[in-house]
mmCIF file of C-alpha atoms and ligand atoms in Angstrom:
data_model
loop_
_atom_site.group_PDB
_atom_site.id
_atom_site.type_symbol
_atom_site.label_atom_id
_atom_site.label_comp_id
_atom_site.label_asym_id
_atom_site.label_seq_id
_atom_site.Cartn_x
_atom_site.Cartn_y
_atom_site.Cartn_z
ATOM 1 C CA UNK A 22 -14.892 -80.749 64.929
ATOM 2 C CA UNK A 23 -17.435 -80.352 62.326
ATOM 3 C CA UNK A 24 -20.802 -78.107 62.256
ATOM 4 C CA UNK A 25 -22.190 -79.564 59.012
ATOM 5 C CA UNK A 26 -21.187 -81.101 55.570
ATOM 6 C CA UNK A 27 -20.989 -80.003 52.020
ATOM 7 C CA UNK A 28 -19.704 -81.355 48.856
ATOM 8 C CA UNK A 29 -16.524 -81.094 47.060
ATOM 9 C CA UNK A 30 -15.864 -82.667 43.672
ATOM 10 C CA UNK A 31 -19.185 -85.072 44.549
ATOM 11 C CA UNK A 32 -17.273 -85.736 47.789
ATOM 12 C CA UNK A 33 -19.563 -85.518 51.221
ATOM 13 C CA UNK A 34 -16.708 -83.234 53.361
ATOM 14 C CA UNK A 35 -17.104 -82.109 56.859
ATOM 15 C CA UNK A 36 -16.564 -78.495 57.804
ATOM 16 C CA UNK A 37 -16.739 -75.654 60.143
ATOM 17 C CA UNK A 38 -18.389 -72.293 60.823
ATOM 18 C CA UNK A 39 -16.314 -69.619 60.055
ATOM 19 C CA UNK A 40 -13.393 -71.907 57.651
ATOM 20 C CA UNK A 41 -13.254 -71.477 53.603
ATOM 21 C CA UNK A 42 -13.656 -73.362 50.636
ATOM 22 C CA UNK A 43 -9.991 -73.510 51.001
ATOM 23 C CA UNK A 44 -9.621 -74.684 53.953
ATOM 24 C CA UNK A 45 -11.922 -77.378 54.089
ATOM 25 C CA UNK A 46 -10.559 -78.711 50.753
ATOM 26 C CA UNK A 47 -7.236 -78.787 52.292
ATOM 27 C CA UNK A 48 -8.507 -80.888 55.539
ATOM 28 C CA UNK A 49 -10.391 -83.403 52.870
ATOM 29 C CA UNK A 50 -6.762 -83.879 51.206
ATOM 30 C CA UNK A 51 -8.435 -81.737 47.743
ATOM 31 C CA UNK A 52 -5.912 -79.809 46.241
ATOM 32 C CA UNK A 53 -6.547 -76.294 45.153
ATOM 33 C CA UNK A 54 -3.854 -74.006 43.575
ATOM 34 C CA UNK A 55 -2.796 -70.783 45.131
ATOM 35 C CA UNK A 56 -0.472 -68.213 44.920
ATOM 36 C CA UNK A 57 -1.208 -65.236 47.171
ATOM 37 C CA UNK A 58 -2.720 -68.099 49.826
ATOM 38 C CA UNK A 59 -0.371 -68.255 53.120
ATOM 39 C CA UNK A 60 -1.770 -70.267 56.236
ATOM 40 C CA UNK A 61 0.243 -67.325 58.951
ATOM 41 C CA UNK A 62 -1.999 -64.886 56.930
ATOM 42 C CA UNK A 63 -5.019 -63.291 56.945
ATOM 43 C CA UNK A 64 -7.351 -64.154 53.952
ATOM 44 C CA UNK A 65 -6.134 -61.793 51.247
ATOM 45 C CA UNK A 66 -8.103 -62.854 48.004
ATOM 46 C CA UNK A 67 -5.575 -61.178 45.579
ATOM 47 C CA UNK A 68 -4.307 -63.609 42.837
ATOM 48 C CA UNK A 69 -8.134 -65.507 42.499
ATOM 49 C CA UNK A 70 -6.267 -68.644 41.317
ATOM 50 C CA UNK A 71 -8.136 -70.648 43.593
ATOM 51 C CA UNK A 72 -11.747 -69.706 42.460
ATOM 52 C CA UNK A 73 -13.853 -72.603 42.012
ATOM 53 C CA UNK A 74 -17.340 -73.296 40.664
ATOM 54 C CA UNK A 75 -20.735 -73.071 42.990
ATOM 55 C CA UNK A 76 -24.156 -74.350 42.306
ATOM 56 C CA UNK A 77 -26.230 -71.497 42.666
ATOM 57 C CA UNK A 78 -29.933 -72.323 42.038
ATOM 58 C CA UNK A 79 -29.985 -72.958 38.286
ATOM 59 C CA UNK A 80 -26.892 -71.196 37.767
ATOM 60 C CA UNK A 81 -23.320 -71.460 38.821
ATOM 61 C CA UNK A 82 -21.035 -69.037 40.325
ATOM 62 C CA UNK A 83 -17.491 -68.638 40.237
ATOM 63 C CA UNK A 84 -16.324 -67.632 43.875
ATOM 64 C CA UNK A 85 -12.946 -67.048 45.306
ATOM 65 C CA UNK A 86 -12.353 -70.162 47.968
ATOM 66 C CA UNK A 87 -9.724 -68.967 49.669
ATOM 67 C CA UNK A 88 -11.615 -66.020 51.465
ATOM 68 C CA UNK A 89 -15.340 -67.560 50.666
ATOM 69 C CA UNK A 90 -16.572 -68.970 53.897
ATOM 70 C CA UNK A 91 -18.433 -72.658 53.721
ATOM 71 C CA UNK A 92 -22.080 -73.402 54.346
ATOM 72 C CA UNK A 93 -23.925 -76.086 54.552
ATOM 73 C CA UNK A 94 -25.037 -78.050 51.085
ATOM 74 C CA UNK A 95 -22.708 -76.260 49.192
ATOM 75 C CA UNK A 96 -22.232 -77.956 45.989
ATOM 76 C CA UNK A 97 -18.276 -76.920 44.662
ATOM 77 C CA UNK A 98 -16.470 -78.149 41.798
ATOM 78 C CA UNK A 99 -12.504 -77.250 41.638
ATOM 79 C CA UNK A 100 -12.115 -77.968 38.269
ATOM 80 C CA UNK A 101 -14.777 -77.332 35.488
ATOM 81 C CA UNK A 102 -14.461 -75.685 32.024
ATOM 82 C CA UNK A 103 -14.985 -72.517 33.294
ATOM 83 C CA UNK A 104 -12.656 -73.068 36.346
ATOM 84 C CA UNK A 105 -9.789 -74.328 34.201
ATOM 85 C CA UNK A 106 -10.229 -71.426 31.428
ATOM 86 C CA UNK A 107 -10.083 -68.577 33.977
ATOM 87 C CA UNK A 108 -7.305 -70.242 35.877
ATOM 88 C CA UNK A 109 -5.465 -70.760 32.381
ATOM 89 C CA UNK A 110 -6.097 -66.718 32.005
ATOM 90 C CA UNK A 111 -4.614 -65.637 34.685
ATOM 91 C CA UNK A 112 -1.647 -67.656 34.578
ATOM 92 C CA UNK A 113 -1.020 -66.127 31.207
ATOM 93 C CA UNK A 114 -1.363 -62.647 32.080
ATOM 94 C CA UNK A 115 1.133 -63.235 35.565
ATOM 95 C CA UNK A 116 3.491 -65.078 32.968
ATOM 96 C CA UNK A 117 3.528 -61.921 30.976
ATOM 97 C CA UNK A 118 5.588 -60.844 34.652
ATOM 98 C CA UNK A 119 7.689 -63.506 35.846
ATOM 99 C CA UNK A 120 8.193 -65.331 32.749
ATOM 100 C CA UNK A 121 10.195 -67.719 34.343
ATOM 101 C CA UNK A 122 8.877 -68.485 37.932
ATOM 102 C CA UNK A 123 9.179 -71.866 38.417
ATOM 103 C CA UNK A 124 5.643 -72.288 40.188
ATOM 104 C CA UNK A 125 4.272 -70.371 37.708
ATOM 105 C CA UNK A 126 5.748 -72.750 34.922
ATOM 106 C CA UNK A 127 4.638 -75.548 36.591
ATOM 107 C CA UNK A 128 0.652 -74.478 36.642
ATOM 108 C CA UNK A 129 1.237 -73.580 33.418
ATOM 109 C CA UNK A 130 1.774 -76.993 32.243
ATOM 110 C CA UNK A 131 -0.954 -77.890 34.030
ATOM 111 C CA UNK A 132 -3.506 -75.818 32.559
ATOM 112 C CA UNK A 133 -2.133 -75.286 29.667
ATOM 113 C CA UNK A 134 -1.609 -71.801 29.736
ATOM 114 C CA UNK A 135 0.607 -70.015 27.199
ATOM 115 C CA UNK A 136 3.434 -68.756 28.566
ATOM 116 C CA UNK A 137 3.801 -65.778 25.490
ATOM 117 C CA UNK A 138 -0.323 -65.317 25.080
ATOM 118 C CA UNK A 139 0.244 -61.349 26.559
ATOM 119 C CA UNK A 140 3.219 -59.296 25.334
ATOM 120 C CA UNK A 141 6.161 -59.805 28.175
ATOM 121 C CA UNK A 142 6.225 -57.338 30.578
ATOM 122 C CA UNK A 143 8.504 -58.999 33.269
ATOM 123 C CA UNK A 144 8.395 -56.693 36.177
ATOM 124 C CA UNK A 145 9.255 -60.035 38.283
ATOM 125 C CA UNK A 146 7.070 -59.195 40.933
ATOM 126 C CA UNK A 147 3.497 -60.323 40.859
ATOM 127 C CA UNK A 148 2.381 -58.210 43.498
ATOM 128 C CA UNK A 149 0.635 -61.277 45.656
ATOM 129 C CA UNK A 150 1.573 -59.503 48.882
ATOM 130 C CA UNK A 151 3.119 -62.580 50.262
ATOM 131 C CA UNK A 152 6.254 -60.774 51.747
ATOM 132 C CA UNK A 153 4.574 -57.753 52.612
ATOM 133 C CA UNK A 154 1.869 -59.159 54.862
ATOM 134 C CA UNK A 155 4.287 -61.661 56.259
ATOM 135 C CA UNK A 156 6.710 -59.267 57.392
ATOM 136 C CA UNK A 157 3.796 -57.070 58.865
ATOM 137 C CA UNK A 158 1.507 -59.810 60.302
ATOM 138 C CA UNK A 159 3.771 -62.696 60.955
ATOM 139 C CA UNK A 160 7.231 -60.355 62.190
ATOM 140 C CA UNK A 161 5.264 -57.419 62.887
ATOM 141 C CA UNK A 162 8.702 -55.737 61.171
ATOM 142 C CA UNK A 163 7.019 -53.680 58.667
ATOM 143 C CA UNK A 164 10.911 -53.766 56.307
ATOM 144 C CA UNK A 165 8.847 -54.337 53.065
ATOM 145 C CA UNK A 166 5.591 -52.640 51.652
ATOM 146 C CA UNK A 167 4.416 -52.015 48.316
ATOM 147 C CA UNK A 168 5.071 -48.301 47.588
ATOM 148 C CA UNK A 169 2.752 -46.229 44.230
ATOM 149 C CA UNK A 170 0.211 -47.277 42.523
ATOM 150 C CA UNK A 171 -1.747 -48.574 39.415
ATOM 151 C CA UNK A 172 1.028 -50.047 36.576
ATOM 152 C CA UNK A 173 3.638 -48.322 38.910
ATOM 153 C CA UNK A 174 3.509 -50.079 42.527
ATOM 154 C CA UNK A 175 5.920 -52.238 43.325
ATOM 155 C CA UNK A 176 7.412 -53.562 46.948
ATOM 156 C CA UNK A 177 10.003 -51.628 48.060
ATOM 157 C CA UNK A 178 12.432 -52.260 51.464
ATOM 158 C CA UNK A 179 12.886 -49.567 53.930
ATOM 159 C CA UNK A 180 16.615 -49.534 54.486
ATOM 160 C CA UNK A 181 16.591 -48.293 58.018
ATOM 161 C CA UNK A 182 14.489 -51.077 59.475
ATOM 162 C CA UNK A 183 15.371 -53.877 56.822
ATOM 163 C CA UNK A 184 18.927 -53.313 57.654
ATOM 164 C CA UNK A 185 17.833 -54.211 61.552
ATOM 165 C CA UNK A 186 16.039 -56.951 60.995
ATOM 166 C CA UNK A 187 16.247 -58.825 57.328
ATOM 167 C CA UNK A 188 20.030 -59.885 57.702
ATOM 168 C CA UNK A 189 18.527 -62.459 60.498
ATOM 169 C CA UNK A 190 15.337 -63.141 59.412
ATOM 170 C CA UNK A 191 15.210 -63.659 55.295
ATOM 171 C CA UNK A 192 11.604 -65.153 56.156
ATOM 172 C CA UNK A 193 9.916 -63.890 52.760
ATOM 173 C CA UNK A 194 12.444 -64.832 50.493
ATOM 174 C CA UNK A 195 11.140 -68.452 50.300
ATOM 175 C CA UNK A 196 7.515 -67.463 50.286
ATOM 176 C CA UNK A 197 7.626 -65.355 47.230
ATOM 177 C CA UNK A 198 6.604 -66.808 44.230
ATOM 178 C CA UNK A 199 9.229 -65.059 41.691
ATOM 179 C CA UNK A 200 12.592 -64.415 43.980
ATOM 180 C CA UNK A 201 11.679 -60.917 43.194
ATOM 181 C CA UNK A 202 11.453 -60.367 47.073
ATOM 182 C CA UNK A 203 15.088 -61.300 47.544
ATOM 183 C CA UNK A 204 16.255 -59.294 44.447
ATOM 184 C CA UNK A 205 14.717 -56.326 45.561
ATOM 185 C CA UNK A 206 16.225 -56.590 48.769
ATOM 186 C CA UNK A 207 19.774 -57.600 47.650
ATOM 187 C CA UNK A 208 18.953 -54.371 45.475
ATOM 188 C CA UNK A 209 18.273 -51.873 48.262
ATOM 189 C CA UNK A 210 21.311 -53.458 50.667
ATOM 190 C CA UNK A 211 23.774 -52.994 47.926
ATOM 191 C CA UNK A 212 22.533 -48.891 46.886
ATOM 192 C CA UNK A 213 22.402 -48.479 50.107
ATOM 193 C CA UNK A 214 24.981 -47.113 52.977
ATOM 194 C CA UNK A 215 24.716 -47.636 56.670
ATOM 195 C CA UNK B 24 29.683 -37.665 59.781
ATOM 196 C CA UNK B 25 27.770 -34.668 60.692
ATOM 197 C CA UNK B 26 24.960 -35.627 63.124
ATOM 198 C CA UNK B 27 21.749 -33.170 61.991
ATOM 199 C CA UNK B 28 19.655 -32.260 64.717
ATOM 200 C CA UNK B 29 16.391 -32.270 63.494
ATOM 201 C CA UNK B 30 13.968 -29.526 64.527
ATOM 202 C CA UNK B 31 10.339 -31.614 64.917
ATOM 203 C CA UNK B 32 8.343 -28.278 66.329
ATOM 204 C CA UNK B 33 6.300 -27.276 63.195
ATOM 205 C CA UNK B 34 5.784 -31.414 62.647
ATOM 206 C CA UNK B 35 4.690 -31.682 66.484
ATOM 207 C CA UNK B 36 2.689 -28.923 65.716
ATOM 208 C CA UNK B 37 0.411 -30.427 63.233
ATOM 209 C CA UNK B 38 0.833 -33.666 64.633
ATOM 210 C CA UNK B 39 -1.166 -32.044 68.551
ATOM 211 C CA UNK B 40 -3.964 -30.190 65.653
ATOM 212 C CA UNK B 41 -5.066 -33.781 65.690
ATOM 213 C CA UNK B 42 -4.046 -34.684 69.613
ATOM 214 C CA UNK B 43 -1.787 -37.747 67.766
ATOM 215 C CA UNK B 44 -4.685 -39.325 66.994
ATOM 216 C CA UNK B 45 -3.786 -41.914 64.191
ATOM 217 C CA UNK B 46 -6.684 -42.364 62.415
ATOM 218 C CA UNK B 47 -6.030 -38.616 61.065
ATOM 219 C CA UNK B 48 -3.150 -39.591 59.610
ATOM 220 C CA UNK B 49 -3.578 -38.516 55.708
ATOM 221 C CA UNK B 50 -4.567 -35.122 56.872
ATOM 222 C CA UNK B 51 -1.633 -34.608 58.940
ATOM 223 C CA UNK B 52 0.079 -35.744 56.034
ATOM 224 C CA UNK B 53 -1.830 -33.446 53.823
ATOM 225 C CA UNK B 54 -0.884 -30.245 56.283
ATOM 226 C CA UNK B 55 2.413 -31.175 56.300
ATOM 227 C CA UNK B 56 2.468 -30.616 52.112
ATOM 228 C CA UNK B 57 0.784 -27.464 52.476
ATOM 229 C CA UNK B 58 3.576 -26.387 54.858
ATOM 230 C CA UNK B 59 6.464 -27.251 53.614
ATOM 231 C CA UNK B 60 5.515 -27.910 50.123
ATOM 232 C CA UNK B 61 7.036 -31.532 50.540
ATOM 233 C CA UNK B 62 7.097 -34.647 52.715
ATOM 234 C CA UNK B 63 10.639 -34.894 54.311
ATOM 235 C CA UNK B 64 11.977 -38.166 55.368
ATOM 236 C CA UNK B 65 12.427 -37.127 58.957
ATOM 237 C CA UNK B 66 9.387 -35.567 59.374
ATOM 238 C CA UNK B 67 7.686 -39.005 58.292
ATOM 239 C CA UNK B 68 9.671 -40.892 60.610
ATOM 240 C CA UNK B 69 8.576 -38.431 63.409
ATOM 241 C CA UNK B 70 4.900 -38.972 62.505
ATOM 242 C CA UNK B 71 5.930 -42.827 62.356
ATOM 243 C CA UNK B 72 6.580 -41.988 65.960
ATOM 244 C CA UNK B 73 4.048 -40.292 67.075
ATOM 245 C CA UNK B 74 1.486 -41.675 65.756
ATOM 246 C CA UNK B 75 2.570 -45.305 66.405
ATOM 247 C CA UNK B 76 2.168 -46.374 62.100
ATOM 248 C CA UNK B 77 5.106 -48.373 61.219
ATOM 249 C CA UNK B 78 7.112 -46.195 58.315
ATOM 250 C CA UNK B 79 6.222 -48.113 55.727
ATOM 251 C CA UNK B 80 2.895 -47.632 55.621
ATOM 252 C CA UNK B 81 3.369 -44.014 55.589
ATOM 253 C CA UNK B 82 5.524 -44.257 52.750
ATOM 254 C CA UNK B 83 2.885 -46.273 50.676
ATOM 255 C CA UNK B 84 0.311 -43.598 51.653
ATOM 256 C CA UNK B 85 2.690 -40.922 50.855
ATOM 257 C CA UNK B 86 3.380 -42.461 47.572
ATOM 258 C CA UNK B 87 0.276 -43.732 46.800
ATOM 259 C CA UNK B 88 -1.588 -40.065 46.243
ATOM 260 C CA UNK B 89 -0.852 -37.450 43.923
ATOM 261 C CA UNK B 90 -1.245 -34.852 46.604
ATOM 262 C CA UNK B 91 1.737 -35.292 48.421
ATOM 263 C CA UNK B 92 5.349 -34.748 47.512
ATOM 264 C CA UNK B 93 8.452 -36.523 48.521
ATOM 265 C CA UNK B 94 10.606 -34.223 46.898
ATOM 266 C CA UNK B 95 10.618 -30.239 47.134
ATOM 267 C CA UNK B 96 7.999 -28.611 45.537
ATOM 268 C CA UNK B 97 7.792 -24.934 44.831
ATOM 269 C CA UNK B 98 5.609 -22.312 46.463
ATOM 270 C CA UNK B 99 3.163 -22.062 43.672
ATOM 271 C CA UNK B 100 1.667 -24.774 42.024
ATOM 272 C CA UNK B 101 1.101 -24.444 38.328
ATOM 273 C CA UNK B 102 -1.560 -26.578 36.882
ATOM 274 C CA UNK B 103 -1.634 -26.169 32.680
ATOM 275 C CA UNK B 104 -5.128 -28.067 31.806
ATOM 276 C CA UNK B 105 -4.372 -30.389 28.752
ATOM 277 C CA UNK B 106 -7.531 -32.146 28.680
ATOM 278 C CA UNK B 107 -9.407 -32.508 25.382
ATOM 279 C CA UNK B 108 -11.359 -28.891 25.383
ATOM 280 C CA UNK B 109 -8.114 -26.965 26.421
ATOM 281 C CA UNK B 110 -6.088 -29.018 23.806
ATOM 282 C CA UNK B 111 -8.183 -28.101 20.873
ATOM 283 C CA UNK B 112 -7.999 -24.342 22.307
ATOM 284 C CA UNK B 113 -4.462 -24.218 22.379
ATOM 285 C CA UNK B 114 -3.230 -25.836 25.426
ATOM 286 C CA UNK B 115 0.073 -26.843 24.064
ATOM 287 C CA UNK B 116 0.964 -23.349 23.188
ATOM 288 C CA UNK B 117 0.245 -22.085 27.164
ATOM 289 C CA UNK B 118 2.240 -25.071 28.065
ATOM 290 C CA UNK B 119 4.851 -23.594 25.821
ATOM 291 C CA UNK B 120 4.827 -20.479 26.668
ATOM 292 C CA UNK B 121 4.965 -21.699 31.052
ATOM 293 C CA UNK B 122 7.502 -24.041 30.394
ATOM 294 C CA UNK B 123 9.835 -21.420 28.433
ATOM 295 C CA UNK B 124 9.253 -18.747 31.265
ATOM 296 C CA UNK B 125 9.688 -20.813 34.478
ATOM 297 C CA UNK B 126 12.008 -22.943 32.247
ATOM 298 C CA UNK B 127 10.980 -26.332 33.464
ATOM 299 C CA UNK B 128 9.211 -28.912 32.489
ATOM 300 C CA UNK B 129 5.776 -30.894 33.999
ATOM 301 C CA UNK B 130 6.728 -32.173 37.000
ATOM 302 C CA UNK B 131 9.659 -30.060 37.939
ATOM 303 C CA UNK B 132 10.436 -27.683 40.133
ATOM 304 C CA UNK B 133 12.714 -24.364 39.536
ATOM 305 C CA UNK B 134 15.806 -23.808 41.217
ATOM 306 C CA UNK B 135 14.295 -21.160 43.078
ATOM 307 C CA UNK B 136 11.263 -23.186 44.739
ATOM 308 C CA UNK B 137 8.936 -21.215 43.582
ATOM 309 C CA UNK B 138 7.144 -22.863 40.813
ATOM 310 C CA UNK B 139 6.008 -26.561 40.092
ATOM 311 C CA UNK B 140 4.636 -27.329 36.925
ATOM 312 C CA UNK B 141 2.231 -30.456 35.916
ATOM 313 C CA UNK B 142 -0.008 -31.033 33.465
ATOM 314 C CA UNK B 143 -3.332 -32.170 34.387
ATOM 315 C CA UNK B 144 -6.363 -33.501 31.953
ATOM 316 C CA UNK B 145 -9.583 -31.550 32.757
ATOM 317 C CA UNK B 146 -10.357 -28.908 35.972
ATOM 318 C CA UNK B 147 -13.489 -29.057 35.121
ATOM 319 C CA UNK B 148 -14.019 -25.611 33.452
ATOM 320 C CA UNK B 149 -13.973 -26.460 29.748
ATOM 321 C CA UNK B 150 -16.006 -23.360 28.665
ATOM 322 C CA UNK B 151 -12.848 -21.293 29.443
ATOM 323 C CA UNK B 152 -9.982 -23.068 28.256
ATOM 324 C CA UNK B 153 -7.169 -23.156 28.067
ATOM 325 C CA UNK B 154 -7.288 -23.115 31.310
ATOM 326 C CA UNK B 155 -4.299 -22.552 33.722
ATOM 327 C CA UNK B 156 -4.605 -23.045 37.337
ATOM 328 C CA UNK B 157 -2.140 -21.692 40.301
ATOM 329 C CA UNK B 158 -2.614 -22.745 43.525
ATOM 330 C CA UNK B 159 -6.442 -23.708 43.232
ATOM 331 C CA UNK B 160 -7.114 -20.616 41.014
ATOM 332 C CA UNK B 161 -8.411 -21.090 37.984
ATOM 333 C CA UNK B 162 -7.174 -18.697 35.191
ATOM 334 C CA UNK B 163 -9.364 -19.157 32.040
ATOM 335 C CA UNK B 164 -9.190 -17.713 28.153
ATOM 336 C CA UNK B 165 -5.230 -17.488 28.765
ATOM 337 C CA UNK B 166 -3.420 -16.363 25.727
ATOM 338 C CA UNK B 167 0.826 -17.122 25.433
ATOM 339 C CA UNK B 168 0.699 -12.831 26.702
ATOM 340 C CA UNK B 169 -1.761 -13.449 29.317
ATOM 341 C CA UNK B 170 -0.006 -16.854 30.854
ATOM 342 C CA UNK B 171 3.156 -14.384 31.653
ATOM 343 C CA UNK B 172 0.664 -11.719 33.032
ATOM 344 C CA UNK B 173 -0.416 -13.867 35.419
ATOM 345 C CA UNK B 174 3.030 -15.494 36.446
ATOM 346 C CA UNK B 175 4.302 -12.058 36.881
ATOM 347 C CA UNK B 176 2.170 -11.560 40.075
ATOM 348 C CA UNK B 177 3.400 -14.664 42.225
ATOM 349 C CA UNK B 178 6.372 -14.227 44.094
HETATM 350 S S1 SF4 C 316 8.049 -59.563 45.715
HETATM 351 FE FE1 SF4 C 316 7.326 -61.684 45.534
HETATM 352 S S2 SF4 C 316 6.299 -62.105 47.468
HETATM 353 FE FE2 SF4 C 316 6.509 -59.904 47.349
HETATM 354 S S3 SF4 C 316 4.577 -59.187 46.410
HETATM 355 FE FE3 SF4 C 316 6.030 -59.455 44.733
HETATM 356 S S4 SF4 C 316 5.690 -61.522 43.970
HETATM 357 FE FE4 SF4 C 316 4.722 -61.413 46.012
HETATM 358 S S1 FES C 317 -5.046 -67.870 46.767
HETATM 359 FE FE1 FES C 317 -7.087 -67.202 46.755
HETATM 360 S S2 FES C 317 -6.953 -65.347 45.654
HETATM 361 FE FE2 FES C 317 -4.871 -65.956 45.791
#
């Protein structure tokens, strides 16, 4: 089912009104990293690993494919020197968080990013939203949510439902990108009572 | 354990001022503060309730802006400009001189609930700094004599 083409990577793809970049990569088998990218979710744009490079006229543009819907005779490129260098950036700077996330190592490696560029701050959670917007969109349970703001918001569990519904469910544990999800919930179940 | 009955009336009450419509959520929450001076967890859960928003988004709300409290806070608020004008005037001495009379310091609360203390970095009135402000009113040219003058008269 496909409304009109554009290219990836020089490759003629087929896509659909209303699909991203993202998603019509993914149908033409073209990989394109993600972190805060889930496909239960709503389009949520937050982590911008997955920007890519547009021909724009003359220029180029650097646009974020997971929520940037296709059109016809687009022209992307998921991996140019600009691409790579940004992605490279903002590994470093979530590295300076979860130093040792395992995905995060791994893209590392693969961009090259230094894993001690930024001073360490490791406050473990990278704040994608992953377990958040699963547990409200997906389980429409509402347990976790990301609680102040600025250098000081971080997810927090609400005891009185997570201690309803997480015991059975666990969903977000595997979905977040640091295990901070889990340690924040083994956290709250352990401080506190019933 | 001691099963509290919670009283919801002056909660319900704010909660009709808006005919439990969600959408006005952040100003129930904001009438709420100006009532009791603080969020309480039961009254959040009621307006969870009643207005049909899941808790947790009124927590991140409720957290998310200065304005609201989820602790006690005291009667009067007590606002001691520090901001750059205010400094160079003398700020830290008002400061000072507030923190040794109502014996707490920015961001506390007395025992008695009736002051809370916070700094904040410009009201906007630079030309009379230092500048204190309690509950919205500004109090401007305050000297370490005048700052207990002016305390004196809240109760
Ligand atoms: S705890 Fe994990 S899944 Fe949740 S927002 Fe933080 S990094 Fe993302
Ligand atoms: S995956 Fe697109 S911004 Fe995170």
């Amino acid at each position: 089912m496909s409304d009109f083409t554009m290219r990836i990577d020089g490759r003629e793809v087929p896509a659909a009104r209303g699909q991203t970049i993202l998603e019509v990569a993914g149908n033409a088998g073209i990989e394109i990293p993600t972190l805060c990218h889930h496909e239960q979710l709503e389009p949520h744009g937050g982590c911008r690993l997955c920007i890519v490079e547009l021909d724009f006229g003359e220029w180029t543009r650097l646009v974020v494919s997971c929520v940037y819907q296709a059109k016809p005779d687009l022209e992307v490129r998921t991996r140019s020197g600009k691409v790579d260098k940004l992605r490279k950036i903002i590994l470093e700077l979530l590295l300076a968080h979860a130093p040792d996330s395992e995905l995060l190592k791994e893209l590392a490696a693969e961009y090259g990013a230094n894993r001690t560029r930024f001073e360490q701050e490791p406050s473990f959670c990278v704040h994608c939203g992953l377990c958040v917007r699963y547990c409200a969109e997906v389980k429409g349970a509402h347990a976790v949510g990301f609680i102040d703001r600025g250098v000081r918001k971080e997810i927090a569990f609400l005891p009185e439902i997570a201690k309803e519904v997480c015991e059975d469910c666990k969903e977000c544990f595997p979905l977040c990108p640091t295990s901070y999800a889990q340690a924040a919930y083994v956290l709250m179940d352990a401080l506190s009572t019933r | 354990m001691i099963k509290r009955t919670v009283d919801h009336t002056s909660v319900d009450e704010i909660i009709d001022r808006y005919d439990g419509e969600k959408s006005f959520l952040i100003q129930v929450l904001l009438d709420l503060q100006a009532e009791q001076h603080w969020l309480q967890k039961d009254a959040l859960s009621r307006i969870s309730e009643r207005l049909e928003v899941p808790l947790m988004r009124i927590q991140h709300i409720a957290t998310f802006y200065k304005a609201f409290s989820l602790v006690p806070k005291g009667r009067h608020q007590v606002h001691v400009c520090t901001g750059t004008a205010c400094h160079v005037r003398g700020a830290g001495r008002v400061l000072h001189t507030v923190e040794e009379l109502i014996d707490i310091r920015p961001g506390e609360t007395d025992l008695d609930l009736k002051f809370s203390l916070e700094t904040v970095n410009c009201l906007g009135c630079c030309a009379l700094g230092p500048v204190i402000e309690i509950d919205g009113k500004a109090h401007g040219k305050v000297t370490s004599g005048k700052t207990a003058e002016v305390l004196k008269g809240y109760e």
